[in-house]
mmCIF file of C-alpha atoms and ligand atoms in Angstrom:
data_model
loop_
_atom_site.group_PDB
_atom_site.id
_atom_site.type_symbol
_atom_site.label_atom_id
_atom_site.label_comp_id
_atom_site.label_asym_id
_atom_site.label_seq_id
_atom_site.Cartn_x
_atom_site.Cartn_y
_atom_site.Cartn_z
ATOM 1 C CA MET A 37 -20.543 17.808 -9.880
ATOM 2 C CA ALA A 38 -20.307 19.087 -13.442
ATOM 3 C CA LEU A 39 -19.554 16.190 -15.800
ATOM 4 C CA LYS A 40 -16.508 18.002 -17.155
ATOM 5 C CA GLY A 41 -14.812 17.693 -13.769
ATOM 6 C CA LEU A 42 -15.689 14.024 -13.414
ATOM 7 C CA VAL A 43 -12.791 11.576 -13.700
ATOM 8 C CA THR A 44 -13.845 8.025 -12.898
ATOM 9 C CA LEU A 45 -11.420 5.399 -11.613
ATOM 10 C CA GLU A 46 -11.891 3.508 -14.858
ATOM 11 C CA GLN A 47 -10.904 6.557 -16.960
ATOM 12 C CA PHE A 48 -7.993 7.367 -14.657
ATOM 13 C CA ILE A 49 -6.556 3.844 -14.973
ATOM 14 C CA VAL A 50 -6.966 3.889 -18.760
ATOM 15 C CA ASP A 51 -5.185 7.258 -18.907
ATOM 16 C CA GLN A 52 -2.434 6.005 -16.595
ATOM 17 C CA GLN A 53 -2.079 2.800 -18.611
ATOM 18 C CA ALA A 54 -1.403 4.869 -21.708
ATOM 19 C CA LEU A 55 1.806 5.960 -19.926
ATOM 20 C CA TYR A 56 3.082 2.362 -19.924
ATOM 21 C CA LYS A 57 3.854 1.304 -23.488
ATOM 22 C CA ASN A 58 3.927 -2.405 -22.698
ATOM 23 C CA ALA A 59 0.783 -2.344 -20.559
ATOM 24 C CA THR A 60 -1.221 -5.485 -21.217
ATOM 25 C CA GLY A 61 -4.483 -4.466 -19.602
ATOM 26 C CA ALA A 62 -3.884 -6.979 -16.806
ATOM 27 C CA PHE A 63 -3.562 -4.143 -14.342
ATOM 28 C CA SER A 64 -6.908 -2.559 -15.159
ATOM 29 C CA LYS A 65 -8.570 -5.988 -14.967
ATOM 30 C CA MET A 66 -7.172 -6.477 -11.450
ATOM 31 C CA PHE A 67 -8.291 -3.006 -10.410
ATOM 32 C CA ARG A 68 -11.778 -3.575 -11.811
ATOM 33 C CA ALA A 69 -11.938 -6.759 -9.716
ATOM 34 C CA LEU A 70 -10.789 -4.953 -6.575
ATOM 35 C CA GLU A 71 -13.268 -2.149 -7.265
ATOM 36 C CA LEU A 72 -16.138 -4.623 -7.657
ATOM 37 C CA GLY A 73 -15.131 -6.394 -4.446
ATOM 38 C CA ALA A 74 -15.037 -3.090 -2.590
ATOM 39 C CA LYS A 75 -18.490 -2.090 -3.866
ATOM 40 C CA MET A 76 -19.864 -5.435 -2.670
ATOM 41 C CA VAL A 77 -18.204 -5.152 0.754
ATOM 42 C CA ASN A 78 -19.285 -1.513 0.996
ATOM 43 C CA ARG A 79 -22.885 -2.610 0.391
ATOM 44 C CA ASP A 80 -22.584 -5.277 3.118
ATOM 45 C CA VAL A 81 -20.879 -2.900 5.584
ATOM 46 C CA ARG A 82 -23.539 -0.220 5.054
ATOM 47 C CA LYS A 83 -26.392 -2.626 5.808
ATOM 48 C CA ALA A 84 -24.554 -4.679 8.461
ATOM 49 C CA GLY A 85 -26.883 -3.479 11.201
ATOM 50 C CA LEU A 86 -29.917 -4.720 9.295
ATOM 51 C CA VAL A 87 -28.948 -8.266 8.427
ATOM 52 C CA ASP A 88 -27.318 -11.001 10.408
ATOM 53 C CA ILE A 89 -23.689 -10.295 9.473
ATOM 54 C CA LEU A 90 -22.558 -8.459 12.575
ATOM 55 C CA GLY A 91 -20.846 -10.166 15.485
ATOM 56 C CA ASP A 92 -18.477 -13.113 15.676
ATOM 57 C CA MET A 93 -18.250 -16.147 13.435
ATOM 58 C CA GLY A 94 -17.265 -18.242 16.402
ATOM 59 C CA SER A 95 -14.058 -19.110 14.525
ATOM 60 C CA MET A 96 -10.450 -17.907 14.662
ATOM 61 C CA ASN A 97 -8.069 -16.855 11.884
ATOM 62 C CA VAL A 98 -4.419 -17.763 11.612
ATOM 63 C CA GLN A 99 -3.636 -14.825 13.876
ATOM 64 C CA GLY A 100 -5.634 -16.450 16.674
ATOM 65 C CA GLU A 101 -8.164 -13.627 16.428
ATOM 66 C CA TYR A 102 -11.909 -14.157 16.511
ATOM 67 C CA GLN A 103 -13.308 -13.623 13.025
ATOM 68 C CA LYS A 104 -16.239 -11.309 12.587
ATOM 69 C CA LYS A 105 -18.863 -12.419 10.108
ATOM 70 C CA LEU A 106 -17.997 -9.436 7.917
ATOM 71 C CA ASP A 107 -14.312 -10.464 7.968
ATOM 72 C CA VAL A 108 -15.227 -13.757 6.364
ATOM 73 C CA VAL A 109 -17.727 -12.178 3.948
ATOM 74 C CA ALA A 110 -15.080 -9.696 2.789
ATOM 75 C CA ASP A 111 -12.412 -12.396 2.467
ATOM 76 C CA THR A 112 -14.676 -14.619 0.381
ATOM 77 C CA THR A 113 -15.729 -11.689 -1.791
ATOM 78 C CA PHE A 114 -12.230 -10.523 -2.666
ATOM 79 C CA ILE A 115 -10.864 -14.011 -3.275
ATOM 80 C CA GLU A 116 -13.807 -14.646 -5.618
ATOM 81 C CA VAL A 117 -13.461 -11.460 -7.670
ATOM 82 C CA LEU A 118 -9.660 -11.763 -7.862
ATOM 83 C CA SER A 119 -9.923 -15.412 -8.925
ATOM 84 C CA ARG A 120 -12.384 -14.556 -11.691
ATOM 85 C CA CYS A 121 -10.407 -11.631 -13.123
ATOM 86 C CA GLY A 122 -7.982 -14.138 -14.689
ATOM 87 C CA GLU A 123 -4.818 -12.110 -14.025
ATOM 88 C CA VAL A 124 -3.896 -13.211 -10.472
ATOM 89 C CA CYS A 125 -2.000 -16.420 -9.713
ATOM 90 C CA ALA A 126 -2.239 -16.219 -5.910
ATOM 91 C CA VAL A 127 -3.906 -14.329 -3.064
ATOM 92 C CA ILE A 128 -2.313 -13.849 0.374
ATOM 93 C CA SER A 129 -5.059 -12.974 2.862
ATOM 94 C CA GLU A 130 -5.002 -12.153 6.554
ATOM 95 C CA GLU A 131 -7.943 -14.534 6.900
ATOM 96 C CA GLN A 132 -6.235 -17.487 5.182
ATOM 97 C CA ASP A 133 -3.525 -19.610 6.809
ATOM 98 C CA HIS A 134 -1.864 -20.339 3.458
ATOM 99 C CA ALA A 135 -1.551 -18.664 0.059
ATOM 100 C CA ILE A 136 -4.593 -19.277 -2.149
ATOM 101 C CA PHE A 137 -3.374 -20.432 -5.578
ATOM 102 C CA ILE A 138 -5.852 -19.662 -8.376
ATOM 103 C CA GLU A 139 -6.657 -22.617 -10.631
ATOM 104 C CA GLY A 140 -6.091 -21.893 -14.306
ATOM 105 C CA CYS A 141 -3.888 -18.876 -13.518
ATOM 106 C CA GLU A 142 -0.712 -20.769 -12.668
ATOM 107 C CA ASN A 143 1.256 -18.891 -15.340
ATOM 108 C CA LYS A 144 0.022 -15.412 -14.409
ATOM 109 C CA GLU A 145 2.652 -13.045 -13.047
ATOM 110 C CA TYR A 146 0.698 -10.982 -10.503
ATOM 111 C CA TYR A 147 -0.311 -11.921 -6.965
ATOM 112 C CA VAL A 148 -2.319 -9.880 -4.444
ATOM 113 C CA ALA A 149 -1.775 -9.517 -0.687
ATOM 114 C CA ILE A 150 -4.881 -8.359 1.136
ATOM 115 C CA ASP A 151 -6.388 -7.583 4.515
ATOM 116 C CA PRO A 152 -10.016 -7.950 3.413
ATOM 117 C CA LEU A 153 -11.489 -6.023 6.319
ATOM 118 C CA ASP A 154 -9.104 -4.234 8.650
ATOM 119 C CA GLY A 155 -10.355 -2.740 11.884
ATOM 120 C CA SER A 156 -12.684 -5.625 12.744
ATOM 121 C CA SER A 157 -13.043 -4.504 16.354
ATOM 122 C CA ASN A 158 -14.774 -1.391 14.970
ATOM 123 C CA ILE A 159 -17.341 -3.207 12.813
ATOM 124 C CA ASP A 160 -20.030 -3.641 15.465
ATOM 125 C CA VAL A 161 -19.676 -0.084 16.762
ATOM 126 C CA ASN A 162 -19.961 1.595 13.347
ATOM 127 C CA ALA A 163 -16.471 3.095 13.273
ATOM 128 C CA SER A 164 -14.370 3.283 10.096
ATOM 129 C CA ILE A 165 -12.963 0.052 8.659
ATOM 130 C CA GLY A 166 -11.318 -0.777 5.376
ATOM 131 C CA THR A 167 -9.669 -3.124 2.896
ATOM 132 C CA ILE A 168 -5.892 -3.024 2.403
ATOM 133 C CA PHE A 169 -4.309 -4.465 -0.756
ATOM 134 C CA SER A 170 -0.934 -4.755 -2.469
ATOM 135 C CA ILE A 171 -0.119 -6.044 -5.945
ATOM 136 C CA TYR A 172 3.228 -7.747 -6.625
ATOM 137 C CA ARG A 173 4.757 -9.287 -9.753
ATOM 138 C CA ARG A 174 6.421 -12.700 -9.442
ATOM 139 C CA LYS A 175 10.092 -12.807 -10.399
ATOM 140 C CA ASP A 176 9.458 -15.839 -12.599
ATOM 141 C CA SER A 177 6.005 -16.911 -13.809
ATOM 142 C CA ASN A 178 7.148 -19.872 -15.906
ATOM 143 C CA TYR A 179 6.060 -22.316 -13.235
ATOM 144 C CA SER A 180 3.128 -22.743 -10.831
ATOM 145 C CA PRO A 181 3.313 -20.244 -7.980
ATOM 146 C CA LYS A 182 4.780 -21.209 -4.634
ATOM 147 C CA THR A 183 4.546 -19.487 -1.256
ATOM 148 C CA GLU A 184 8.201 -18.431 -1.535
ATOM 149 C CA ASP A 185 7.283 -16.316 -4.599
ATOM 150 C CA CYS A 186 5.051 -14.234 -2.318
ATOM 151 C CA LEU A 187 7.797 -13.334 0.172
ATOM 152 C CA GLN A 188 9.124 -10.215 -1.542
ATOM 153 C CA ARG A 189 10.207 -6.925 0.011
ATOM 154 C CA GLY A 190 7.612 -4.146 0.117
ATOM 155 C CA SER A 191 9.866 -2.170 -2.236
ATOM 156 C CA GLU A 192 8.855 -4.692 -4.932
ATOM 157 C CA GLN A 193 5.183 -3.679 -4.835
ATOM 158 C CA VAL A 194 3.646 -2.801 -8.202
ATOM 159 C CA ALA A 195 0.682 -1.092 -6.518
ATOM 160 C CA ALA A 196 -0.678 -0.485 -3.044
ATOM 161 C CA GLY A 197 -4.019 0.854 -1.913
ATOM 162 C CA TYR A 198 -6.845 0.823 0.553
ATOM 163 C CA PHE A 199 -10.631 1.164 0.463
ATOM 164 C CA LEU A 200 -11.910 3.132 3.439
ATOM 165 C CA TYR A 201 -15.537 2.476 4.456
ATOM 166 C CA GLY A 202 -15.923 5.678 6.468
ATOM 167 C CA THR A 203 -18.246 8.678 6.346
ATOM 168 C CA SER A 204 -17.710 8.260 2.640
ATOM 169 C CA THR A 205 -16.235 5.285 0.808
ATOM 170 C CA MET A 206 -12.830 6.040 -0.658
ATOM 171 C CA LEU A 207 -10.032 4.405 -2.584
ATOM 172 C CA ILE A 208 -6.485 5.672 -2.094
ATOM 173 C CA TYR A 209 -3.763 4.044 -4.182
ATOM 174 C CA THR A 210 -0.341 4.381 -5.742
ATOM 175 C CA THR A 211 1.504 2.585 -8.539
ATOM 176 C CA GLY A 212 4.764 4.361 -7.714
ATOM 177 C CA ASN A 213 3.885 7.659 -9.409
ATOM 178 C CA GLY A 214 2.281 9.535 -6.550
ATOM 179 C CA VAL A 215 -0.892 8.923 -4.559
ATOM 180 C CA ASN A 216 -4.450 9.627 -5.712
ATOM 181 C CA GLY A 217 -7.790 9.400 -3.915
ATOM 182 C CA PHE A 218 -11.233 8.525 -5.264
ATOM 183 C CA THR A 219 -14.592 8.926 -3.560
ATOM 184 C CA LEU A 220 -17.498 6.611 -4.316
ATOM 185 C CA ASP A 221 -20.478 8.490 -5.766
ATOM 186 C CA ASP A 222 -23.289 6.331 -4.426
ATOM 187 C CA THR A 223 -25.785 7.416 -7.074
ATOM 188 C CA LEU A 224 -23.438 6.593 -9.948
ATOM 189 C CA GLN A 225 -21.696 3.752 -8.081
ATOM 190 C CA GLU A 226 -18.480 5.158 -9.550
ATOM 191 C CA PHE A 227 -15.230 5.964 -7.736
ATOM 192 C CA CYS A 228 -14.498 9.549 -8.819
ATOM 193 C CA LEU A 229 -11.146 11.347 -8.511
ATOM 194 C CA SER A 230 -11.419 13.582 -5.442
ATOM 195 C CA HIS A 231 -7.869 13.874 -4.036
ATOM 196 C CA GLU A 232 -5.286 14.273 -6.814
ATOM 197 C CA ASN A 233 -1.575 13.840 -6.035
ATOM 198 C CA ILE A 234 -1.884 13.628 -2.238
ATOM 199 C CA ARG A 235 1.175 14.912 -0.332
ATOM 200 C CA ILE A 236 1.531 14.309 3.401
ATOM 201 C CA PRO A 237 2.608 17.441 5.342
ATOM 202 C CA GLU A 238 6.280 17.139 6.354
ATOM 203 C CA GLY A 239 5.417 18.091 9.913
ATOM 204 C CA GLY A 240 2.298 17.482 11.903
ATOM 205 C CA ALA A 241 0.688 17.907 15.298
ATOM 206 C CA ILE A 242 -1.181 14.620 15.694
ATOM 207 C CA PHE A 243 0.152 11.492 17.388
ATOM 208 C CA SER A 244 -1.747 8.250 17.132
ATOM 209 C CA LEU A 245 -1.083 5.130 19.207
ATOM 210 C CA ASN A 246 -2.818 2.970 21.804
ATOM 211 C CA GLU A 247 -1.657 4.594 25.043
ATOM 212 C CA GLY A 248 -3.320 1.811 27.001
ATOM 213 C CA ASN A 249 -0.145 -0.159 26.247
ATOM 214 C CA THR A 250 2.218 2.589 27.523
ATOM 215 C CA SER A 251 3.638 0.443 30.332
ATOM 216 C CA ASP A 252 4.839 -2.045 27.688
ATOM 217 C CA PHE A 253 6.256 0.538 25.258
ATOM 218 C CA PRO A 254 10.026 0.900 24.721
ATOM 219 C CA GLU A 255 11.410 3.784 26.824
ATOM 220 C CA GLY A 256 12.117 5.838 23.684
ATOM 221 C CA VAL A 257 8.456 5.709 22.652
ATOM 222 C CA ARG A 258 7.329 6.685 26.145
ATOM 223 C CA GLN A 259 9.747 9.626 26.171
ATOM 224 C CA TYR A 260 8.651 10.743 22.686
ATOM 225 C CA ILE A 261 4.961 10.672 23.622
ATOM 226 C CA THR A 262 5.744 12.613 26.811
ATOM 227 C CA TRP A 263 7.478 15.217 24.616
ATOM 228 C CA CYS A 264 4.406 15.416 22.326
ATOM 229 C CA LYS A 265 2.250 16.203 25.377
ATOM 230 C CA GLU A 266 4.438 18.985 26.826
ATOM 231 C CA LYS A 267 3.198 22.578 26.614
ATOM 232 C CA ASP A 268 5.337 24.583 24.219
ATOM 233 C CA LYS A 269 3.733 27.327 22.144
ATOM 234 C CA ALA A 270 6.701 27.669 19.808
ATOM 235 C CA THR A 271 6.387 24.084 18.587
ATOM 236 C CA GLY A 272 2.603 23.932 18.750
ATOM 237 C CA ARG A 273 2.605 21.439 21.590
ATOM 238 C CA PRO A 274 0.842 19.671 23.140
ATOM 239 C CA TYR A 275 0.025 17.756 19.968
ATOM 240 C CA ALA A 276 -3.438 16.240 19.536
ATOM 241 C CA ALA A 277 -3.934 12.592 20.464
ATOM 242 C CA ARG A 278 -6.131 10.767 17.951
ATOM 243 C CA TYR A 279 -6.667 6.988 17.862
ATOM 244 C CA ILE A 280 -9.521 5.303 16.019
ATOM 245 C CA GLY A 281 -8.129 1.789 16.438
ATOM 246 C CA SER A 282 -8.406 1.176 12.693
ATOM 247 C CA LEU A 283 -5.053 1.340 10.905
ATOM 248 C CA ILE A 284 -6.499 2.634 7.632
ATOM 249 C CA ALA A 285 -8.512 5.397 9.303
ATOM 250 C CA ASP A 286 -5.626 6.515 11.533
ATOM 251 C CA VAL A 287 -3.091 6.546 8.688
ATOM 252 C CA HIS A 288 -5.555 8.160 6.255
ATOM 253 C CA ARG A 289 -6.197 11.067 8.654
ATOM 254 C CA ASN A 290 -2.466 11.618 9.071
ATOM 255 C CA LEU A 291 -1.900 11.327 5.307
ATOM 256 C CA LEU A 292 -4.178 14.317 4.768
ATOM 257 C CA ARG A 293 -3.454 16.348 7.924
ATOM 258 C CA GLY A 294 0.086 15.317 8.897
ATOM 259 C CA GLY A 295 0.901 13.252 11.957
ATOM 260 C CA ILE A 296 2.509 10.058 13.202
ATOM 261 C CA PHE A 297 0.989 6.628 13.835
ATOM 262 C CA ILE A 298 2.954 4.238 16.046
ATOM 263 C CA TYR A 299 2.363 0.581 16.800
ATOM 264 C CA PRO A 300 5.615 -0.335 18.544
ATOM 265 C CA GLY A 301 7.054 -3.665 19.535
ATOM 266 C CA THR A 302 6.985 -4.491 23.220
ATOM 267 C CA GLU A 303 8.901 -6.958 25.352
ATOM 268 C CA LYS A 304 6.020 -9.432 25.128
ATOM 269 C CA LYS A 305 5.481 -8.771 21.398
ATOM 270 C CA PRO A 306 8.816 -7.502 19.991
ATOM 271 C CA ASN A 307 7.272 -7.282 16.498
ATOM 272 C CA GLY A 308 4.103 -5.554 17.632
ATOM 273 C CA LYS A 309 0.692 -6.507 16.260
ATOM 274 C CA LEU A 310 0.510 -5.268 12.648
ATOM 275 C CA ARG A 311 1.335 -7.610 9.753
ATOM 276 C CA LEU A 312 4.191 -6.730 7.487
ATOM 277 C CA ILE A 313 3.005 -7.926 4.081
ATOM 278 C CA TYR A 314 -0.643 -6.783 3.917
ATOM 279 C CA GLU A 315 -0.713 -3.920 6.421
ATOM 280 C CA CYS A 316 2.690 -2.274 6.996
ATOM 281 C CA ASN A 317 4.089 -2.637 3.459
ATOM 282 C CA THR A 318 0.939 -1.326 1.798
ATOM 283 C CA MET A 319 0.655 1.737 4.027
ATOM 284 C CA ALA A 320 4.418 2.320 3.800
ATOM 285 C CA PHE A 321 4.397 2.411 -0.013
ATOM 286 C CA ILE A 322 1.482 4.865 -0.020
ATOM 287 C CA VAL A 323 2.912 7.156 2.667
ATOM 288 C CA GLU A 324 6.400 7.189 1.119
ATOM 289 C CA GLN A 325 4.901 8.002 -2.287
ATOM 290 C CA ALA A 326 3.121 10.937 -0.611
ATOM 291 C CA GLY A 327 6.443 12.190 0.815
ATOM 292 C CA GLY A 328 6.290 10.584 4.263
ATOM 293 C CA MET A 329 8.221 7.833 6.046
ATOM 294 C CA ALA A 330 7.573 4.310 7.334
ATOM 295 C CA HIS A 331 10.035 2.553 9.633
ATOM 296 C CA SER A 332 10.058 -0.442 11.969
ATOM 297 C CA GLY A 333 12.353 1.224 14.500
ATOM 298 C CA ARG A 334 15.157 -0.933 13.143
ATOM 299 C CA GLU A 335 14.871 -0.412 9.376
ATOM 300 C CA ARG A 336 12.782 1.067 6.552
ATOM 301 C CA ILE A 337 9.585 -0.994 6.310
ATOM 302 C CA LEU A 338 9.891 -1.491 2.538
ATOM 303 C CA ASP A 339 13.391 -2.978 2.919
ATOM 304 C CA ILE A 340 12.328 -5.832 5.212
ATOM 305 C CA LEU A 341 12.631 -9.246 3.536
ATOM 306 C CA PRO A 342 9.653 -11.320 4.771
ATOM 307 C CA THR A 343 10.217 -14.905 5.876
ATOM 308 C CA ASP A 344 6.597 -15.680 6.767
ATOM 309 C CA LEU A 345 3.318 -14.631 5.105
ATOM 310 C CA HIS A 346 1.844 -13.428 8.392
ATOM 311 C CA GLN A 347 4.870 -12.011 10.146
ATOM 312 C CA ARG A 348 4.428 -8.814 12.115
ATOM 313 C CA SER A 349 6.444 -5.613 12.333
ATOM 314 C CA PRO A 350 6.533 -2.584 14.589
ATOM 315 C CA LEU A 351 5.374 0.492 12.652
ATOM 316 C CA PHE A 352 6.306 4.179 12.847
ATOM 317 C CA ILE A 353 4.580 5.881 9.904
ATOM 318 C CA GLY A 354 3.585 9.381 8.828
ATOM 319 C CA SER A 355 5.113 12.850 8.410
ATOM 320 C CA ALA A 356 8.855 12.505 7.814
ATOM 321 C CA ASP A 357 9.852 15.072 10.452
ATOM 322 C CA MET A 358 7.762 13.331 13.115
ATOM 323 C CA VAL A 359 8.941 9.813 12.265
ATOM 324 C CA ASN A 360 12.578 10.934 12.298
ATOM 325 C CA HIS A 361 12.020 12.659 15.641
ATOM 326 C CA ALA A 362 10.429 9.546 17.161
ATOM 327 C CA LEU A 363 13.325 7.403 15.854
ATOM 328 C CA GLU A 364 15.816 9.778 17.485
ATOM 329 C CA TYR A 365 14.103 9.117 20.838
ATOM 330 C CA LEU A 366 14.043 5.383 20.136
ATOM 331 C CA ASN A 367 17.801 5.376 19.460
ATOM 332 C CA ARG A 368 18.602 7.677 22.375
ATOM 333 C CA TYR A 369 16.830 5.425 24.886
ATOM 334 C CA SER A 370 17.390 2.027 23.267
HETATM 335 P P1 LIG J 241 -5.131 -2.209 19.296
HETATM 336 C C1 LIG J 241 -7.422 -3.578 13.922
HETATM 337 O O1 LIG J 241 -7.763 -4.762 14.584
HETATM 338 C C2 LIG J 241 -5.905 -3.496 13.826
HETATM 339 O O2 LIG J 241 -5.390 -4.609 13.176
HETATM 340 C C3 LIG J 241 -5.502 -2.211 13.118
HETATM 341 O O3 LIG J 241 -6.430 -1.792 12.175
HETATM 342 C C4 LIG J 241 -5.386 -1.218 14.261
HETATM 343 O O4 LIG J 241 -4.461 -0.180 13.981
HETATM 344 C C5 LIG J 241 -4.895 -2.094 15.410
HETATM 345 O O5 LIG J 241 -5.342 -3.428 15.135
HETATM 346 C C6 LIG J 241 -5.457 -1.650 16.729
HETATM 347 O O6 LIG J 241 -4.859 -2.476 17.714
HETATM 348 O O7 LIG J 241 -4.191 -3.158 19.988
HETATM 349 O O8 LIG J 241 -4.782 -0.772 19.550
HETATM 350 O O9 LIG J 241 -6.599 -2.480 19.513
#
């Protein structure tokens, strides 16, 4: 790649920061911390087969899910780098029961919500996994942070992004002015701008959900998926079924190609499996900024006011035309 075309993440953030007259540099310090954490996790993920960090920890997280060793390594890594950057007052992590309040940063205004390593079930089989993060600003930073400060709507996010440890390592993020993608150049160990101003196609021909759960799906979801599978040349059906079982990878594919990802609520689990604050909200902000939609089946994801750090939400996310179509079926058969 000719140097002239090379825009590193660092340069991009500096350029973007110039757009904000009252920027204090806190933002770029947080991003440098997240970038360092991702490079460390990327290194561990890439060598996981060679050292003893595959498999289960033998412990459970607050979700009642068995923790993989890499889950815990990633969680520890990101909490460490975010604590040391000196700009974050609290970290909400999928792997931590409670908010982690950072000593010495009690008066800092930003907090970070993170799923340190999403897609754990894919770790041991070498399928794509990733880190999901959101940055919020506290309403009032004149006192030590409390858990209640970290229960804001997704529409309050200052930034949202994910690191994808796939065939290449990428960072996709938004600060509310569009979505940009960076690919890690392993030789330089720099994230370089590779996908500028990503826009999700309005329509798509990919549907992504775990059809193993079909018998538990709401009737509207079942009917929509049946429609996606019908033969109809004029509308390009049947659509393609694609499901990696890793939220980041499934949403990332649809972000670039168009498509819909659905993790619906069921009778047994009316709020589905995915967590609102550090999975649904993050992906919703990104997809909406790229021109798509993200909905719970009841309301826009970013409008939901959280009442619990680890609460779950059903998720319909992707190309606007496809999400609207799926919601029509949901309403028709509800
Ligand atoms: P299921 C991974 O464990 C995860 O949290 C998401 O990344 C993924 O979309 C979902 O769970 C997969 O869940 O029930 O289809 O295995």
